[in-house]
PDB file of C-alpha atoms in Angstrom:
ATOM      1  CA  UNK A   1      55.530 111.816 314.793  1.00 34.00           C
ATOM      2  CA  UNK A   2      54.527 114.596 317.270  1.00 35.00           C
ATOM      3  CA  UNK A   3      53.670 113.162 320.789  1.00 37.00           C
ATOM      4  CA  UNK A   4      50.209 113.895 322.199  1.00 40.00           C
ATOM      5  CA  UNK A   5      49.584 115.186 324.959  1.00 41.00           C
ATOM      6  CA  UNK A   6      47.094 113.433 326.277  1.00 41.00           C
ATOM      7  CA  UNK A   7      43.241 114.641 327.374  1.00 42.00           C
ATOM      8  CA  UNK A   8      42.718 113.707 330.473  1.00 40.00           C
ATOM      9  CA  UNK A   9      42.363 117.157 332.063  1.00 38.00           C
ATOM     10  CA  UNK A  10      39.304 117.132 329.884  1.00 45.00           C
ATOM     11  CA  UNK A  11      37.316 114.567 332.335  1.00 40.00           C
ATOM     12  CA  UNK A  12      38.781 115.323 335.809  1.00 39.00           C
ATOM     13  CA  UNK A  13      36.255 113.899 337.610  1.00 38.00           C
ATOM     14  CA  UNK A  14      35.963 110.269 337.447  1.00 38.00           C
ATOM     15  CA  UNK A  15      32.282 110.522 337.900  1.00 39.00           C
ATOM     16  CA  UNK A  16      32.054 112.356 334.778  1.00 41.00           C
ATOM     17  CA  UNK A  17      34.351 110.252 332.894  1.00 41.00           C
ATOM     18  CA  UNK A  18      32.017 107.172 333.445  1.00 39.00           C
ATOM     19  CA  UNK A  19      28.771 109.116 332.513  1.00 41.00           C
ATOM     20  CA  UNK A  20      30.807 109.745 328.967  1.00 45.00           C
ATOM     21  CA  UNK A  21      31.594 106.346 328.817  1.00 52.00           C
ATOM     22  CA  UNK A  22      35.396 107.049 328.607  1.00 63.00           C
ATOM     23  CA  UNK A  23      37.873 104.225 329.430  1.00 64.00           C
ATOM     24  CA  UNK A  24      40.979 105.337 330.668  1.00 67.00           C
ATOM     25  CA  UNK A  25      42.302 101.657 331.282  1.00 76.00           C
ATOM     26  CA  UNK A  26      42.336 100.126 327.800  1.00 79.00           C
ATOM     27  CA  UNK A  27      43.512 101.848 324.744  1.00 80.00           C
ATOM     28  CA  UNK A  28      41.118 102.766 322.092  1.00 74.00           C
ATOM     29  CA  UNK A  29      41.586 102.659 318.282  1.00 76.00           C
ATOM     30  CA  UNK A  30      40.346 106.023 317.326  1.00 74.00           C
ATOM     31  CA  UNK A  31      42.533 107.438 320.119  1.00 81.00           C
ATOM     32  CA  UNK A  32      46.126 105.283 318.983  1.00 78.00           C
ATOM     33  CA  UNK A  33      45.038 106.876 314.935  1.00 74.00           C
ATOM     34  CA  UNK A  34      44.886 110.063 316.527  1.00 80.00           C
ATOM     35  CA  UNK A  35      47.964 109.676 318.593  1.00 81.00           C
ATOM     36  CA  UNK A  36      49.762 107.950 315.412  1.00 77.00           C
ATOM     37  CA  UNK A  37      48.700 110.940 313.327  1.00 77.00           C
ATOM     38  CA  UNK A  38      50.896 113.323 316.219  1.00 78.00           C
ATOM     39  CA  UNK A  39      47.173 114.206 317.533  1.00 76.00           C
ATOM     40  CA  UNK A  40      46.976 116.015 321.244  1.00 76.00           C
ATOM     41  CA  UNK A  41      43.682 113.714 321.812  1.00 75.00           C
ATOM     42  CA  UNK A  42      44.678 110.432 323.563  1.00 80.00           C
ATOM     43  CA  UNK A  43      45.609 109.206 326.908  1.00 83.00           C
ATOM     44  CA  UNK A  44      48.611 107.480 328.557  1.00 86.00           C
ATOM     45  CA  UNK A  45      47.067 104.008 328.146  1.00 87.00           C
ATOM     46  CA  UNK A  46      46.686 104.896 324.239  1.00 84.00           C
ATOM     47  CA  UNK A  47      50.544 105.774 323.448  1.00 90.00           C
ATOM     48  CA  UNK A  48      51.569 102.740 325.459  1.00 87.00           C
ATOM     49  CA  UNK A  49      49.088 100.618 323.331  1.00 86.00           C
ATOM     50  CA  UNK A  50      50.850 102.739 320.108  1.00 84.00           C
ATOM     51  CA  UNK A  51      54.944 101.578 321.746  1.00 85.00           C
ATOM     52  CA  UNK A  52      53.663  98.606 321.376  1.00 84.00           C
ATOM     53  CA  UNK A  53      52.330  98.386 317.848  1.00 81.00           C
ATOM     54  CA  UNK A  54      55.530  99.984 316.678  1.00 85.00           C
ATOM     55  CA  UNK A  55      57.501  97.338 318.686  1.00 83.00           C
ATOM     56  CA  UNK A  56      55.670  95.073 316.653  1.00 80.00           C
ATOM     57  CA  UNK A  57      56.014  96.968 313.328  1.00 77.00           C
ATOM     58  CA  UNK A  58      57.836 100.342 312.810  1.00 83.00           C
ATOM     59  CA  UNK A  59      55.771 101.229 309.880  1.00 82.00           C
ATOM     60  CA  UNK A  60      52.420 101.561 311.676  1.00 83.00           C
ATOM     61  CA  UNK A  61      53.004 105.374 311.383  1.00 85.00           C
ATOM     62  CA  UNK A  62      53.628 105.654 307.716  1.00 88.00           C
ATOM     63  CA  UNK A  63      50.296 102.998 307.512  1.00 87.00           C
ATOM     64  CA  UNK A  64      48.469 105.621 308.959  1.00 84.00           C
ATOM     65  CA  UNK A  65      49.426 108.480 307.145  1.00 89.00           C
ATOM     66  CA  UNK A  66      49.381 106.471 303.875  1.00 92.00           C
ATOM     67  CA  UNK A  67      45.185 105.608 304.840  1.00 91.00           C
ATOM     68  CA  UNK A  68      44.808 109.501 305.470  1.00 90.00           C
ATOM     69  CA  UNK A  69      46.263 110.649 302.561  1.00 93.00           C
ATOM     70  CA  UNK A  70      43.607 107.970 300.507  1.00 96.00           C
ATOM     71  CA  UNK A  71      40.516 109.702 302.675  1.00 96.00           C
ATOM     72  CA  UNK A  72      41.519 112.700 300.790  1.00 96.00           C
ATOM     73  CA  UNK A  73      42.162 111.497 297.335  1.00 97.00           C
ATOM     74  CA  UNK A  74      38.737 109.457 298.144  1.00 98.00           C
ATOM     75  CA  UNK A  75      37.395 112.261 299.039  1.00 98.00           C
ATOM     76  CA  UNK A  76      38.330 114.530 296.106  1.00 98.00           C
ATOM     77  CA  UNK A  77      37.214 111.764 293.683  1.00 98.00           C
ATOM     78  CA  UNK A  78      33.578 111.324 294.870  1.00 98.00           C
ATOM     79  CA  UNK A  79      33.531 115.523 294.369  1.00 98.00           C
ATOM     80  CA  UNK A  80      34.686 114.970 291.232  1.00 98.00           C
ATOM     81  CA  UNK A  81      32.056 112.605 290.276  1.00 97.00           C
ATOM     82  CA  UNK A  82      29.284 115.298 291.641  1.00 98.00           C
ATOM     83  CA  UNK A  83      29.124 113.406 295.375  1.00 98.00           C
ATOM     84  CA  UNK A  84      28.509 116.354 298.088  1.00 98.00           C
ATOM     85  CA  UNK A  85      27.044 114.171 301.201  1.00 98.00           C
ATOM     86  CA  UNK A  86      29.479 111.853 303.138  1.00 98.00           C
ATOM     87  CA  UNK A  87      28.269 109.720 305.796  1.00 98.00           C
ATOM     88  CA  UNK A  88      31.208 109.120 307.614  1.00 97.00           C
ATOM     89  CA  UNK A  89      30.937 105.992 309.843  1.00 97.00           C
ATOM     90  CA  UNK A  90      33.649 105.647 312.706  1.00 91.00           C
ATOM     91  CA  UNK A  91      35.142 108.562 311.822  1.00 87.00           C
ATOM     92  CA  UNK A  92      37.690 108.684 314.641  1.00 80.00           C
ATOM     93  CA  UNK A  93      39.458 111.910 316.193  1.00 74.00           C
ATOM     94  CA  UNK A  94      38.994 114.429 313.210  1.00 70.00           C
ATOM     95  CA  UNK A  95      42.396 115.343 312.359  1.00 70.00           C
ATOM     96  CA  UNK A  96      44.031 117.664 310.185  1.00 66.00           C
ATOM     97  CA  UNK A  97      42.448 116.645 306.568  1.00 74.00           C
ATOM     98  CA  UNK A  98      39.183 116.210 308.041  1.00 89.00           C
ATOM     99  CA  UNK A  99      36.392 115.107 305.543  1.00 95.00           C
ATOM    100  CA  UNK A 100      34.542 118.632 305.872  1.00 95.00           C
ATOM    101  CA  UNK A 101      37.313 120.520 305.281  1.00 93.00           C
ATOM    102  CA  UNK A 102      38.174 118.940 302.393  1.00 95.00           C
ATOM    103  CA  UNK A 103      34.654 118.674 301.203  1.00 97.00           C
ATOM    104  CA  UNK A 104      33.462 122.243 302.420  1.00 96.00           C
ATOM    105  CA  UNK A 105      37.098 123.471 300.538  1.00 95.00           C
ATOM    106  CA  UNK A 106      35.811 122.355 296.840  1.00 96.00           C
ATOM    107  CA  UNK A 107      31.868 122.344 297.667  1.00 97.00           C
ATOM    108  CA  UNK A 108      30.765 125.029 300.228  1.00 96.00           C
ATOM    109  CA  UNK A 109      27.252 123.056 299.657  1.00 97.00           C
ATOM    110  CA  UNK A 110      28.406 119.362 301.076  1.00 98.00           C
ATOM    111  CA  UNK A 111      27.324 117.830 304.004  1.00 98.00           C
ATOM    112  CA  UNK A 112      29.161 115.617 305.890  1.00 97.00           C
ATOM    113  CA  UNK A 113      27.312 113.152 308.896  1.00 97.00           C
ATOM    114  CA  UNK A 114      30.529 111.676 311.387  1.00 96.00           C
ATOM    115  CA  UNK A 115      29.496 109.012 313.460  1.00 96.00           C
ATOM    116  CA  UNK A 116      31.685 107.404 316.267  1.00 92.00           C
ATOM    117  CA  UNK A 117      31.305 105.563 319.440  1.00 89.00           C
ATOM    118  CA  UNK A 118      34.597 106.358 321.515  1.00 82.00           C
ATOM    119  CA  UNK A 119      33.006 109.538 323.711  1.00 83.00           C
ATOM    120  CA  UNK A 120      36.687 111.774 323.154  1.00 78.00           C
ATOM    121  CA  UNK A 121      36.786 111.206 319.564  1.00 81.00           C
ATOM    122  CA  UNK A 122      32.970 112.598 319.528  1.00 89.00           C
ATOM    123  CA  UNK A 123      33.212 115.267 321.940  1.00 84.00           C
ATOM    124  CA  UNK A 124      36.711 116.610 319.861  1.00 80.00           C
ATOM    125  CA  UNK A 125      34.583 116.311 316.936  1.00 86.00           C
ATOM    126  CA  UNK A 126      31.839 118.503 318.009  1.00 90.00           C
ATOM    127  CA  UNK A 127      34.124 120.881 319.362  1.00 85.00           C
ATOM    128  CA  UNK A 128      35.629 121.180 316.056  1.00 83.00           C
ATOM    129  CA  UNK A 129      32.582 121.796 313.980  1.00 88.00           C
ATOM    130  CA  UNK A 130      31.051 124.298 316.037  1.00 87.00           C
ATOM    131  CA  UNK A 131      29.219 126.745 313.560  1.00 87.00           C
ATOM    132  CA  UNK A 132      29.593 124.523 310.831  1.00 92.00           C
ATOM    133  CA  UNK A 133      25.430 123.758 309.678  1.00 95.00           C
ATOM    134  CA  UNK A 134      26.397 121.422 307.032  1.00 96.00           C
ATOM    135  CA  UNK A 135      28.264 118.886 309.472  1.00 96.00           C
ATOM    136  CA  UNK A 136      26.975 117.122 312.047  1.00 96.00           C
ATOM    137  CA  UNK A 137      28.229 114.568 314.672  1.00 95.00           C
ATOM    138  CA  UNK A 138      26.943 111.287 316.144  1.00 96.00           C
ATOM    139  CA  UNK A 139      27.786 109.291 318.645  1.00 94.00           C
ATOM    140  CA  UNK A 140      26.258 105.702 317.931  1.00 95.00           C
ATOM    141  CA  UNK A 141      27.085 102.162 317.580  1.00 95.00           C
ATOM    142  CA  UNK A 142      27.424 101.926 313.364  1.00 96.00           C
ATOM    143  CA  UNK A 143      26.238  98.449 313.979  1.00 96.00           C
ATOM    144  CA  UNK A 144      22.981 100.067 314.583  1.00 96.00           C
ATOM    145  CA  UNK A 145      21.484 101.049 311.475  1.00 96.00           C
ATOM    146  CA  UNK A 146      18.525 102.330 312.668  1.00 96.00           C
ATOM    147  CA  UNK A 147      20.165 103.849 315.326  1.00 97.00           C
ATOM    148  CA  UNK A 148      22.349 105.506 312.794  1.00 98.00           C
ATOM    149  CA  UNK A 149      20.425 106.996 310.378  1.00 98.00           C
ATOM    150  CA  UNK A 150      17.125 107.603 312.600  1.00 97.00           C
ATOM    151  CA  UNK A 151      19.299 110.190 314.871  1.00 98.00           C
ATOM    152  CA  UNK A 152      18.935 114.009 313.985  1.00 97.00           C
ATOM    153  CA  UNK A 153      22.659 114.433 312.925  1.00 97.00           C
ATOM    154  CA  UNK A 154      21.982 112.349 309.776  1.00 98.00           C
ATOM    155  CA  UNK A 155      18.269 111.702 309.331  1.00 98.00           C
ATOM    156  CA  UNK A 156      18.223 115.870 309.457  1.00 98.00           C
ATOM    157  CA  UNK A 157      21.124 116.098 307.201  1.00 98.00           C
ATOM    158  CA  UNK A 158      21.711 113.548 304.502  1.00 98.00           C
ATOM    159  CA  UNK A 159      19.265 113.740 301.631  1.00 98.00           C
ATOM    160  CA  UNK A 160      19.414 110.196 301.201  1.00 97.00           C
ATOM    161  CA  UNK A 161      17.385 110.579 297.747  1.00 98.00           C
ATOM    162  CA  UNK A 162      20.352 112.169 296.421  1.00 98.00           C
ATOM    163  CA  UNK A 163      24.082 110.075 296.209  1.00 98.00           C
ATOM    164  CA  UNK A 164      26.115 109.708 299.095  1.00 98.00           C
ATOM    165  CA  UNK A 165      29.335 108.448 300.112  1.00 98.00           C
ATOM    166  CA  UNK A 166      29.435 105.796 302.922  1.00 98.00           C
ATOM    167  CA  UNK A 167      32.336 106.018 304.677  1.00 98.00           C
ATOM    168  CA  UNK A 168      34.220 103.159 305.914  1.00 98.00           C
ATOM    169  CA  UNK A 169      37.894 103.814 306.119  1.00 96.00           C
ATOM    170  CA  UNK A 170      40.264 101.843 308.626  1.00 91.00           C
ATOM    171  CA  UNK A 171      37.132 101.001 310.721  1.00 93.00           C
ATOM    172  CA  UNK A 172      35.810  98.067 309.526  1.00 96.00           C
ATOM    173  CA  UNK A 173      38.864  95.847 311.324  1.00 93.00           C
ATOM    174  CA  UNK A 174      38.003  96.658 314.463  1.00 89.00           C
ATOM    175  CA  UNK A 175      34.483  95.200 313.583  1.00 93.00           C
ATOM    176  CA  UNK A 176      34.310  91.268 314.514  1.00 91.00           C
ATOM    177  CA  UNK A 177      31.103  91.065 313.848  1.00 93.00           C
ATOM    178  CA  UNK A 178      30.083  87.840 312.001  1.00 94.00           C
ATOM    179  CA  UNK A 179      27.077  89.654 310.523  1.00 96.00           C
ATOM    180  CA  UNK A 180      28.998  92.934 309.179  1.00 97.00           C
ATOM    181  CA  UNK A 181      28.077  91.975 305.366  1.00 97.00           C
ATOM    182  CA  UNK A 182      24.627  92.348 306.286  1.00 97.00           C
ATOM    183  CA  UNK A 183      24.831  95.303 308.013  1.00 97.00           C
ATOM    184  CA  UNK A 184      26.442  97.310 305.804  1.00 98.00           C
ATOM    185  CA  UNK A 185      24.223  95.668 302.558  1.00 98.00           C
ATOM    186  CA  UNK A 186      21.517  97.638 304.854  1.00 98.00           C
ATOM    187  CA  UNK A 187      23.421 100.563 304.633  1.00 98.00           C
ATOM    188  CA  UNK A 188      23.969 100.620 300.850  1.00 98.00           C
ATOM    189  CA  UNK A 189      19.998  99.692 300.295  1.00 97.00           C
ATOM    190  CA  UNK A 190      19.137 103.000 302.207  1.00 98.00           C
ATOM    191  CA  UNK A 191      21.081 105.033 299.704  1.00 98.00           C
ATOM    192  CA  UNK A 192      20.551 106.392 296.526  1.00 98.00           C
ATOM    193  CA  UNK A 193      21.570 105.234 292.877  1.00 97.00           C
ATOM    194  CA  UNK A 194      24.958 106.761 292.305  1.00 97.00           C
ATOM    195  CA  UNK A 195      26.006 106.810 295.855  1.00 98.00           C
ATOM    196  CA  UNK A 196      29.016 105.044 296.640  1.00 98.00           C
ATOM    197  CA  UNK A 197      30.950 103.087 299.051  1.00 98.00           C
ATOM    198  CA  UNK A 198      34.127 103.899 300.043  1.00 98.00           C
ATOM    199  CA  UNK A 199      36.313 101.254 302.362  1.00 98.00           C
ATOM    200  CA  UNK A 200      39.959 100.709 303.186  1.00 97.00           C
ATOM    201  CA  UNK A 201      40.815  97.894 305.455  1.00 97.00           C
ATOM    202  CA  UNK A 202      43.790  95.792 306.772  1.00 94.00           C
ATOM    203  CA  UNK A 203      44.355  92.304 305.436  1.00 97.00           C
ATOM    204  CA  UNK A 204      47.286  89.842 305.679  1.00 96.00           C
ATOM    205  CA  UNK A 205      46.278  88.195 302.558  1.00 97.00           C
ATOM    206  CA  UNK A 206      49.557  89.266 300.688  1.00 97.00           C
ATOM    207  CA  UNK A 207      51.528  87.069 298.239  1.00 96.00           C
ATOM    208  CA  UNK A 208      54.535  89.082 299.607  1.00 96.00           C
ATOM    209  CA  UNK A 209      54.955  86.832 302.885  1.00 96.00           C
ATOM    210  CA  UNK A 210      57.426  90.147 304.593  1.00 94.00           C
ATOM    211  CA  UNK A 211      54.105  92.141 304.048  1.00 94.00           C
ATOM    212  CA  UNK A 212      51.987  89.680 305.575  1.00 95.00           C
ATOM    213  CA  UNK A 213      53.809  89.306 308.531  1.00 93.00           C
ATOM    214  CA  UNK A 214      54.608  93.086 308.937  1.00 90.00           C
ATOM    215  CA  UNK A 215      50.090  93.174 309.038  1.00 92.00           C
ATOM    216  CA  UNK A 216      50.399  90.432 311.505  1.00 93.00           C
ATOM    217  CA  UNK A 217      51.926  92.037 313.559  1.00 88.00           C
ATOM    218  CA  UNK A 218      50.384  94.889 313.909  1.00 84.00           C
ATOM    219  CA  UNK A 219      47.407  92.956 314.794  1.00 89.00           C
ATOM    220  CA  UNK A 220      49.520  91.008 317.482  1.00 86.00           C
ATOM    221  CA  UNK A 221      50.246  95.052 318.613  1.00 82.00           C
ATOM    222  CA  UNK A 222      46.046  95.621 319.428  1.00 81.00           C
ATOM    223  CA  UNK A 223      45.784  92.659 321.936  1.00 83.00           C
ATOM    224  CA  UNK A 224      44.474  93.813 324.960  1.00 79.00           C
ATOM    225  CA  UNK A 225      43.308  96.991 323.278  1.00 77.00           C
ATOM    226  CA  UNK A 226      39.798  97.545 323.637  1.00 71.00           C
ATOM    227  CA  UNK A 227      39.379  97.250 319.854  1.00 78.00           C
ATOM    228  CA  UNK A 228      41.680  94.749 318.646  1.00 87.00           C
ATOM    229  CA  UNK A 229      42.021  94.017 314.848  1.00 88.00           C
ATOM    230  CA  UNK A 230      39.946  91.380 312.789  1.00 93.00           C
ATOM    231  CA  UNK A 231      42.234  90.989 309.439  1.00 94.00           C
ATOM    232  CA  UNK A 232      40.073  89.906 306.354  1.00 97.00           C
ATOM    233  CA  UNK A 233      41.224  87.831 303.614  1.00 97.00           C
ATOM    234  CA  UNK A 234      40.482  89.851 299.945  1.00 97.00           C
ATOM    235  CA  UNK A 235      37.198  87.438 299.470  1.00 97.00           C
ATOM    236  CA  UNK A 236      36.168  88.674 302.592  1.00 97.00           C
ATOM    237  CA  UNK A 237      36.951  92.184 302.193  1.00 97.00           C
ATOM    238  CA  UNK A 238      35.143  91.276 298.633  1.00 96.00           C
ATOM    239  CA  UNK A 239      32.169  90.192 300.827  1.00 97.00           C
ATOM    240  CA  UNK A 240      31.240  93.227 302.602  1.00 98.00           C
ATOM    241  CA  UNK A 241      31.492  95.488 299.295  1.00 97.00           C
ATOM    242  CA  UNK A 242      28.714  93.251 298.595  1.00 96.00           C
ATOM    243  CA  UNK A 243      29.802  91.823 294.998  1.00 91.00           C
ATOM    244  CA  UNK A 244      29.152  95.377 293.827  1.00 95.00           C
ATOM    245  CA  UNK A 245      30.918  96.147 290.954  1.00 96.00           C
ATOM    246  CA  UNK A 246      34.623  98.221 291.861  1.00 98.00           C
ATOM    247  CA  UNK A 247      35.681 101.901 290.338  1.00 97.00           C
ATOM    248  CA  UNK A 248      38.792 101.094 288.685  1.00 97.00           C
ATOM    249  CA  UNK A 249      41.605  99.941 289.729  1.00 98.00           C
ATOM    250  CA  UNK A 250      39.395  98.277 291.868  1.00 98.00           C
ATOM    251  CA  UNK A 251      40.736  96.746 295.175  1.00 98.00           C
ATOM    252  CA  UNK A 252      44.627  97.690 295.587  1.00 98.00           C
ATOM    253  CA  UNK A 253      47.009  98.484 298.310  1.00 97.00           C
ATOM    254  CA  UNK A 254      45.881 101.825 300.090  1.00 97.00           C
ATOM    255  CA  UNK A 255      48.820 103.473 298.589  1.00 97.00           C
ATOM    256  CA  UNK A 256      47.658 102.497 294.798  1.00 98.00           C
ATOM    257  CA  UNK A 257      44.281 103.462 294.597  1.00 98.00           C
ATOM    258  CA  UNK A 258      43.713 105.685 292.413  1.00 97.00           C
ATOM    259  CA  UNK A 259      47.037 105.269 290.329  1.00 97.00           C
ATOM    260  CA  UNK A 260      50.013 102.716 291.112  1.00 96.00           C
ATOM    261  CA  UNK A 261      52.679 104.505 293.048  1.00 93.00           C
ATOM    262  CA  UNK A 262      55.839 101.547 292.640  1.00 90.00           C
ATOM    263  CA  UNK A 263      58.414 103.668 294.298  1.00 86.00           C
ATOM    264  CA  UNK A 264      55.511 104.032 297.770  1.00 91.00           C
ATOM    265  CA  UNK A 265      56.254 100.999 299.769  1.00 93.00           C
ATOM    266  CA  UNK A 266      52.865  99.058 300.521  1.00 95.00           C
ATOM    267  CA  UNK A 267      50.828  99.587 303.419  1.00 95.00           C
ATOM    268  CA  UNK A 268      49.331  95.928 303.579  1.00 94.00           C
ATOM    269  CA  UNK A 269      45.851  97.439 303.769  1.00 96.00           C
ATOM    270  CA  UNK A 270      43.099  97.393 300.741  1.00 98.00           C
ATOM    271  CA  UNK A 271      41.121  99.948 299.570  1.00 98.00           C
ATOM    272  CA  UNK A 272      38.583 100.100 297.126  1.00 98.00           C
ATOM    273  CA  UNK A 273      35.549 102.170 296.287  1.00 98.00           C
ATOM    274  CA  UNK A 274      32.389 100.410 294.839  1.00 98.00           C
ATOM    275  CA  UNK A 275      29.133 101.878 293.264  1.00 97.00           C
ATOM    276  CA  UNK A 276      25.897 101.385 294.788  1.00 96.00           C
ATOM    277  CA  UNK A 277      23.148 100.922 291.790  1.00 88.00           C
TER     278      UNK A 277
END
């Protein structure tokens, strides 16, 4: 894992810092991902936060590259099935492996909508698409829907009469939100037959006890981050898919889904990817 180097030179002035909404006390999610993923774009408070989940579990590093590597394969399946328009919800520091690239690689003619709250992961974002008219990126709350899909970057971009892939991969943890179920049900009513969801999330709901306690603890590594980590049991998980029915294998370890891998070791995260009708 490459070190960042940190972005703080990017907001010298606290003035402007505050206007952006940046916190450089607290360690942010998208930032640690990015820093995990040997990203330049996170601060000193964020690789601190990062010692800490490793303290806590070694493996967060390989978890993160094993969720990346199922954006892609996620990715290259809904092309496969004739899906060209992602909507991309807390899509964190884009990365190498970004969800245009790989889109744009196989289908010059998809569109993909990010959406993200933390101001850095934004701001790299829109740095990075610059002269790109088929991506777009928003900086919004994905807890508001209207919000979401009423501003220009997706309302003017998404054909949402056409299939779509809704985005939610390694996000949805950091959502405590009693009412998430809901919310996203609203996002998968807006969409078109054929579109699908696609989600991986982190769950200590393992019969493998090691597993569950390796999860655990990288939970216990978020506290005091200003996203810590809600772990779902797999009815819950099962809950915010809405009951919809599950493209097969259905809901495996990250590292499974499409095919089993045995000799991978697992990631104690789930993903699945279920059709909206």
């Amino acid at each position: 894992m490459t070190a960042g180097t940190g972005d703080e030179h990017r907001w010298p002035e606290p003035e402007r810092a505050l206007e952006a909404g940046i916190d450089f006390d607290r360690a942010n999610a998208a930032r640690i991902y990015d820093y995990m993923l040997g990203g330049a774009y996170n601060f000193a408070v964020d690789r601190e936060q990062a010692a800490k989940i490793l303290a806590q579990n070694p493996d967060m590093d390989y978890v993160c590259r094993a969720n990346r590597d199922f954006l892609r394969r996620a990715v290259e399946w809904c092309l496969a099935q004739g899906i060209a328009q992602f909507l991309d919800l807390g899509s964190g520091v884009p990365t190498v492996g970004n969800v245009h690239e790989i889109a744009l690689a196989q289908r010059p003619d998809a569109r993909v909508a990010y959406v993200d709250f933390e101001p850095v992961a934004v701001a790299h974002a829109r740095e990075l698409i610059a002269g790109y008219d088929q991506v777009s990126v928003t900086r919004a709350d994905m807890r508001e829907l209207d919000g979401v899909l009423g501003a220009p970057g997706v309302r003017d971009l998404l054909d949402l009469t056409r299939p779509v892939a809704l985005l939610t991969v390694a996000v949805l943890h950091f959502v405590p939100d009693p009412t998430l179920p809901a919310i996203l049900g609203r996002y998968r009513d807006a969409l078109a037959p054929g579109s699908v969801h696609v989600m991986s999330h982190g769950s200590a709901d393992h019969d493998d006890p090691d597993l569950a306690a390796r999860t655990r603890a990288i939970q216990d590594g978020y506290r005091g981050s200003a996203t810590e980590v809600v772990l779902r049991s797999r009815p819950e998980i099962t809950e915010l898919l809405g009951g919809l029915d599950l493209v097969p294998p259905g809901m495996v370890d990250i590292v499974d889904w499409p095919t089993a891998r045995p000799g991978e070791r697992p990631t104690g995260g789930y993903a699945a990817i279920a059709r909206v009708v």
